[in-house]
């Protein structure tokens, strides 16, 4: 399809395990965002990429969270030594242009459950 | 993290009724957006507002960007069952120098239920 694709859709991990979440943005989209959505809340910003450059990571909650986009297309969000409070839906969004001049298109998210 | 103040938290209405929801902030936003999210899916953009005072329609949806740039509202006219879902407002700020990375700050959402 032509939309933002995220995988896996669901991930269950034991506390302390590392997880990796993948985002395939819309082809040609320069900007890529990661958001965290807790149950019953709106999404909260985690980090922003412009092509391969991570220009804003102010929303990452701790140094256990790491994101990369090495070739400026696919991005991976990695969470090390997961904790129960990491349980949430992780949303990826992409937009055509730099910054906020074009709408962000969201994927359907990865629902992460930490046991 | 910061979130916008969105109200009401939930609404239960009859099919055919009009709906109004709003969003306020203690700080200025340069762009206001309204999204709808269905269960198990990502948010879908409904309307984007770029200028203070702007009133924009998209079918049965109408949204306005407040003059103070600290609020916005969304109206849905003649609601239908498929309007059911969670509606989120979101704002974007400009960074110093007039640029914006485009990160969105979201409200807590309004859960809309439409009874046939």
PDB file of C-alpha atoms in Angstrom, chain B:
ATOM      1  CA  UNK B   1       4.519  16.068  28.619  1.00  0.00           C
ATOM      2  CA  UNK B   2       2.461  19.046  27.606  1.00  0.00           C
ATOM      3  CA  UNK B   3      -0.940  18.323  26.192  1.00  0.00           C
ATOM      4  CA  UNK B   4      -3.686  20.595  25.021  1.00  0.00           C
ATOM      5  CA  UNK B   5      -6.894  20.856  27.073  1.00  0.00           C
ATOM      6  CA  UNK B   6      -9.645  19.266  25.029  1.00  0.00           C
ATOM      7  CA  UNK B   7     -13.324  19.122  25.977  1.00  0.00           C
ATOM      8  CA  UNK B   8     -15.634  17.424  26.385  1.00  0.00           C
ATOM      9  CA  UNK B   9     -13.907  14.135  27.198  1.00  0.00           C
ATOM     10  CA  UNK B  10     -16.845  12.180  25.761  1.00  0.00           C
ATOM     11  CA  UNK B  11     -20.160  12.766  24.020  1.00  0.00           C
ATOM     12  CA  UNK B  12     -23.195  10.558  23.491  1.00  0.00           C
ATOM     13  CA  UNK B  13     -25.502  11.903  20.809  1.00  0.00           C
ATOM     14  CA  UNK B  14     -28.346  10.829  18.539  1.00  0.00           C
ATOM     15  CA  UNK B  15     -27.822  10.438  14.825  1.00  0.00           C
ATOM     16  CA  UNK B  16     -28.586  13.708  13.089  1.00  0.00           C
ATOM     17  CA  UNK B  17     -27.492  15.956  15.937  1.00  0.00           C
ATOM     18  CA  UNK B  18     -24.726  18.519  15.664  1.00  0.00           C
ATOM     19  CA  UNK B  19     -21.530  18.159  17.709  1.00  0.00           C
ATOM     20  CA  UNK B  20     -19.114  20.743  19.007  1.00  0.00           C
ATOM     21  CA  UNK B  21     -15.766  20.208  20.730  1.00  0.00           C
ATOM     22  CA  UNK B  22     -12.926  22.551  21.556  1.00  0.00           C
ATOM     23  CA  UNK B  23      -9.309  22.743  22.496  1.00  0.00           C
ATOM     24  CA  UNK B  24      -7.429  25.336  24.541  1.00  0.00           C
ATOM     25  CA  UNK B  25      -3.822  26.001  25.414  1.00  0.00           C
ATOM     26  CA  UNK B  26      -1.918  28.304  27.713  1.00  0.00           C
ATOM     27  CA  UNK B  27       0.546  29.024  24.914  1.00  0.00           C
ATOM     28  CA  UNK B  28       0.329  30.077  21.277  1.00  0.00           C
ATOM     29  CA  UNK B  29       0.304  27.605  18.415  1.00  0.00           C
ATOM     30  CA  UNK B  30       0.922  28.589  14.796  1.00  0.00           C
ATOM     31  CA  UNK B  31      -1.039  25.709  13.283  1.00  0.00           C
ATOM     32  CA  UNK B  32      -4.050  23.829  14.618  1.00  0.00           C
ATOM     33  CA  UNK B  33      -5.124  20.439  13.298  1.00  0.00           C
ATOM     34  CA  UNK B  34      -7.983  18.060  13.990  1.00  0.00           C
ATOM     35  CA  UNK B  35      -7.551  14.276  13.684  1.00  0.00           C
ATOM     36  CA  UNK B  36      -9.915  11.293  14.031  1.00  0.00           C
ATOM     37  CA  UNK B  37      -8.707   7.971  15.346  1.00  0.00           C
ATOM     38  CA  UNK B  38     -10.618   4.697  15.045  1.00  0.00           C
ATOM     39  CA  UNK B  39      -9.781   1.721  17.306  1.00  0.00           C
ATOM     40  CA  UNK B  40      -6.585  -0.018  16.283  1.00  0.00           C
ATOM     41  CA  UNK B  41      -5.713   2.603  13.701  1.00  0.00           C
ATOM     42  CA  UNK B  42      -3.571   5.690  13.489  1.00  0.00           C
ATOM     43  CA  UNK B  43      -4.947   9.254  13.541  1.00  0.00           C
ATOM     44  CA  UNK B  44      -6.318  10.547  10.241  1.00  0.00           C
ATOM     45  CA  UNK B  45      -6.158  14.255   9.445  1.00  0.00           C
ATOM     46  CA  UNK B  46      -9.569  15.949   9.112  1.00  0.00           C
ATOM     47  CA  UNK B  47      -8.809  19.663   8.929  1.00  0.00           C
ATOM     48  CA  UNK B  48      -5.694  21.869   9.144  1.00  0.00           C
ATOM     49  CA  UNK B  49      -5.814  25.559  10.114  1.00  0.00           C
ATOM     50  CA  UNK B  50      -2.897  27.892   9.419  1.00  0.00           C
ATOM     51  CA  UNK B  51      -4.076  31.427  10.229  1.00  0.00           C
ATOM     52  CA  UNK B  52      -5.589  33.004  13.322  1.00  0.00           C
ATOM     53  CA  UNK B  53      -9.308  33.501  12.780  1.00  0.00           C
ATOM     54  CA  UNK B  54      -9.412  31.032   9.885  1.00  0.00           C
ATOM     55  CA  UNK B  55     -12.665  29.096   9.468  1.00  0.00           C
ATOM     56  CA  UNK B  56     -12.373  25.965   7.313  1.00  0.00           C
ATOM     57  CA  UNK B  57     -14.906  23.340   6.270  1.00  0.00           C
ATOM     58  CA  UNK B  58     -14.507  19.778   5.075  1.00  0.00           C
ATOM     59  CA  UNK B  59     -17.929  18.361   4.224  1.00  0.00           C
ATOM     60  CA  UNK B  60     -19.967  18.262   7.434  1.00  0.00           C
ATOM     61  CA  UNK B  61     -16.950  19.340   9.484  1.00  0.00           C
ATOM     62  CA  UNK B  62     -16.102  22.948  10.294  1.00  0.00           C
ATOM     63  CA  UNK B  63     -13.134  24.095  12.356  1.00  0.00           C
ATOM     64  CA  UNK B  64     -11.872  27.481  13.467  1.00  0.00           C
ATOM     65  CA  UNK B  65      -8.459  28.750  14.545  1.00  0.00           C
ATOM     66  CA  UNK B  66      -8.980  31.101  17.493  1.00  0.00           C
ATOM     67  CA  UNK B  67      -7.984  34.752  17.227  1.00  0.00           C
ATOM     68  CA  UNK B  68      -5.682  34.473  20.238  1.00  0.00           C
ATOM     69  CA  UNK B  69      -3.992  31.413  18.605  1.00  0.00           C
ATOM     70  CA  UNK B  70      -4.558  29.592  21.898  1.00  0.00           C
ATOM     71  CA  UNK B  71      -7.722  27.722  20.985  1.00  0.00           C
ATOM     72  CA  UNK B  72      -9.648  25.952  18.261  1.00  0.00           C
ATOM     73  CA  UNK B  73     -13.026  24.295  17.877  1.00  0.00           C
ATOM     74  CA  UNK B  74     -14.482  21.577  15.662  1.00  0.00           C
ATOM     75  CA  UNK B  75     -18.139  21.255  14.699  1.00  0.00           C
ATOM     76  CA  UNK B  76     -19.737  18.219  13.079  1.00  0.00           C
ATOM     77  CA  UNK B  77     -23.175  18.777  11.605  1.00  0.00           C
ATOM     78  CA  UNK B  78     -25.881  16.149  11.127  1.00  0.00           C
ATOM     79  CA  UNK B  79     -23.886  13.345  12.723  1.00  0.00           C
ATOM     80  CA  UNK B  80     -24.015   9.823  11.271  1.00  0.00           C
ATOM     81  CA  UNK B  81     -23.004   6.484  12.836  1.00  0.00           C
ATOM     82  CA  UNK B  82     -19.624   6.422  11.074  1.00  0.00           C
ATOM     83  CA  UNK B  83     -18.640   9.613  12.921  1.00  0.00           C
ATOM     84  CA  UNK B  84     -18.021   7.402  15.959  1.00  0.00           C
ATOM     85  CA  UNK B  85     -14.411   7.537  17.106  1.00  0.00           C
ATOM     86  CA  UNK B  86     -11.925   9.621  19.046  1.00  0.00           C
ATOM     87  CA  UNK B  87     -11.263  13.175  17.883  1.00  0.00           C
ATOM     88  CA  UNK B  88      -7.951  14.850  18.704  1.00  0.00           C
ATOM     89  CA  UNK B  89      -6.858  18.422  18.359  1.00  0.00           C
ATOM     90  CA  UNK B  90      -3.169  19.047  17.750  1.00  0.00           C
ATOM     91  CA  UNK B  91      -1.003  22.124  17.566  1.00  0.00           C
ATOM     92  CA  UNK B  92       2.319  23.017  15.999  1.00  0.00           C
ATOM     93  CA  UNK B  93       4.656  25.733  17.191  1.00  0.00           C
ATOM     94  CA  UNK B  94       7.252  27.697  15.330  1.00  0.00           C
ATOM     95  CA  UNK B  95      10.798  27.551  16.646  1.00  0.00           C
ATOM     96  CA  UNK B  96      12.922  30.658  17.047  1.00  0.00           C
ATOM     97  CA  UNK B  97      13.823  31.865  13.592  1.00  0.00           C
ATOM     98  CA  UNK B  98      10.425  31.049  12.125  1.00  0.00           C
ATOM     99  CA  UNK B  99      11.035  27.401  11.310  1.00  0.00           C
ATOM    100  CA  UNK B 100       9.163  24.433  12.631  1.00  0.00           C
ATOM    101  CA  UNK B 101      10.156  20.807  12.838  1.00  0.00           C
ATOM    102  CA  UNK B 102       6.462  20.056  12.765  1.00  0.00           C
ATOM    103  CA  UNK B 103       6.169  18.075  15.976  1.00  0.00           C
ATOM    104  CA  UNK B 104       2.573  17.913  17.117  1.00  0.00           C
ATOM    105  CA  UNK B 105       1.218  18.499  20.625  1.00  0.00           C
ATOM    106  CA  UNK B 106      -2.076  16.637  21.068  1.00  0.00           C
ATOM    107  CA  UNK B 107      -5.131  17.045  23.274  1.00  0.00           C
ATOM    108  CA  UNK B 108      -6.457  14.160  25.364  1.00  0.00           C
ATOM    109  CA  UNK B 109      -9.195  13.391  22.855  1.00  0.00           C
ATOM    110  CA  UNK B 110     -13.008  13.506  22.696  1.00  0.00           C
ATOM    111  CA  UNK B 111     -14.744  10.136  22.465  1.00  0.00           C
ATOM    112  CA  UNK B 112     -17.820  10.447  20.253  1.00  0.00           C
ATOM    113  CA  UNK B 113     -20.645   7.894  20.349  1.00  0.00           C
ATOM    114  CA  UNK B 114     -23.538   8.247  17.911  1.00  0.00           C
ATOM    115  CA  UNK B 115     -26.762   6.346  18.596  1.00  0.00           C
ATOM    116  CA  UNK B 116     -28.749   5.440  15.476  1.00  0.00           C
TER     117      UNK B 116
END
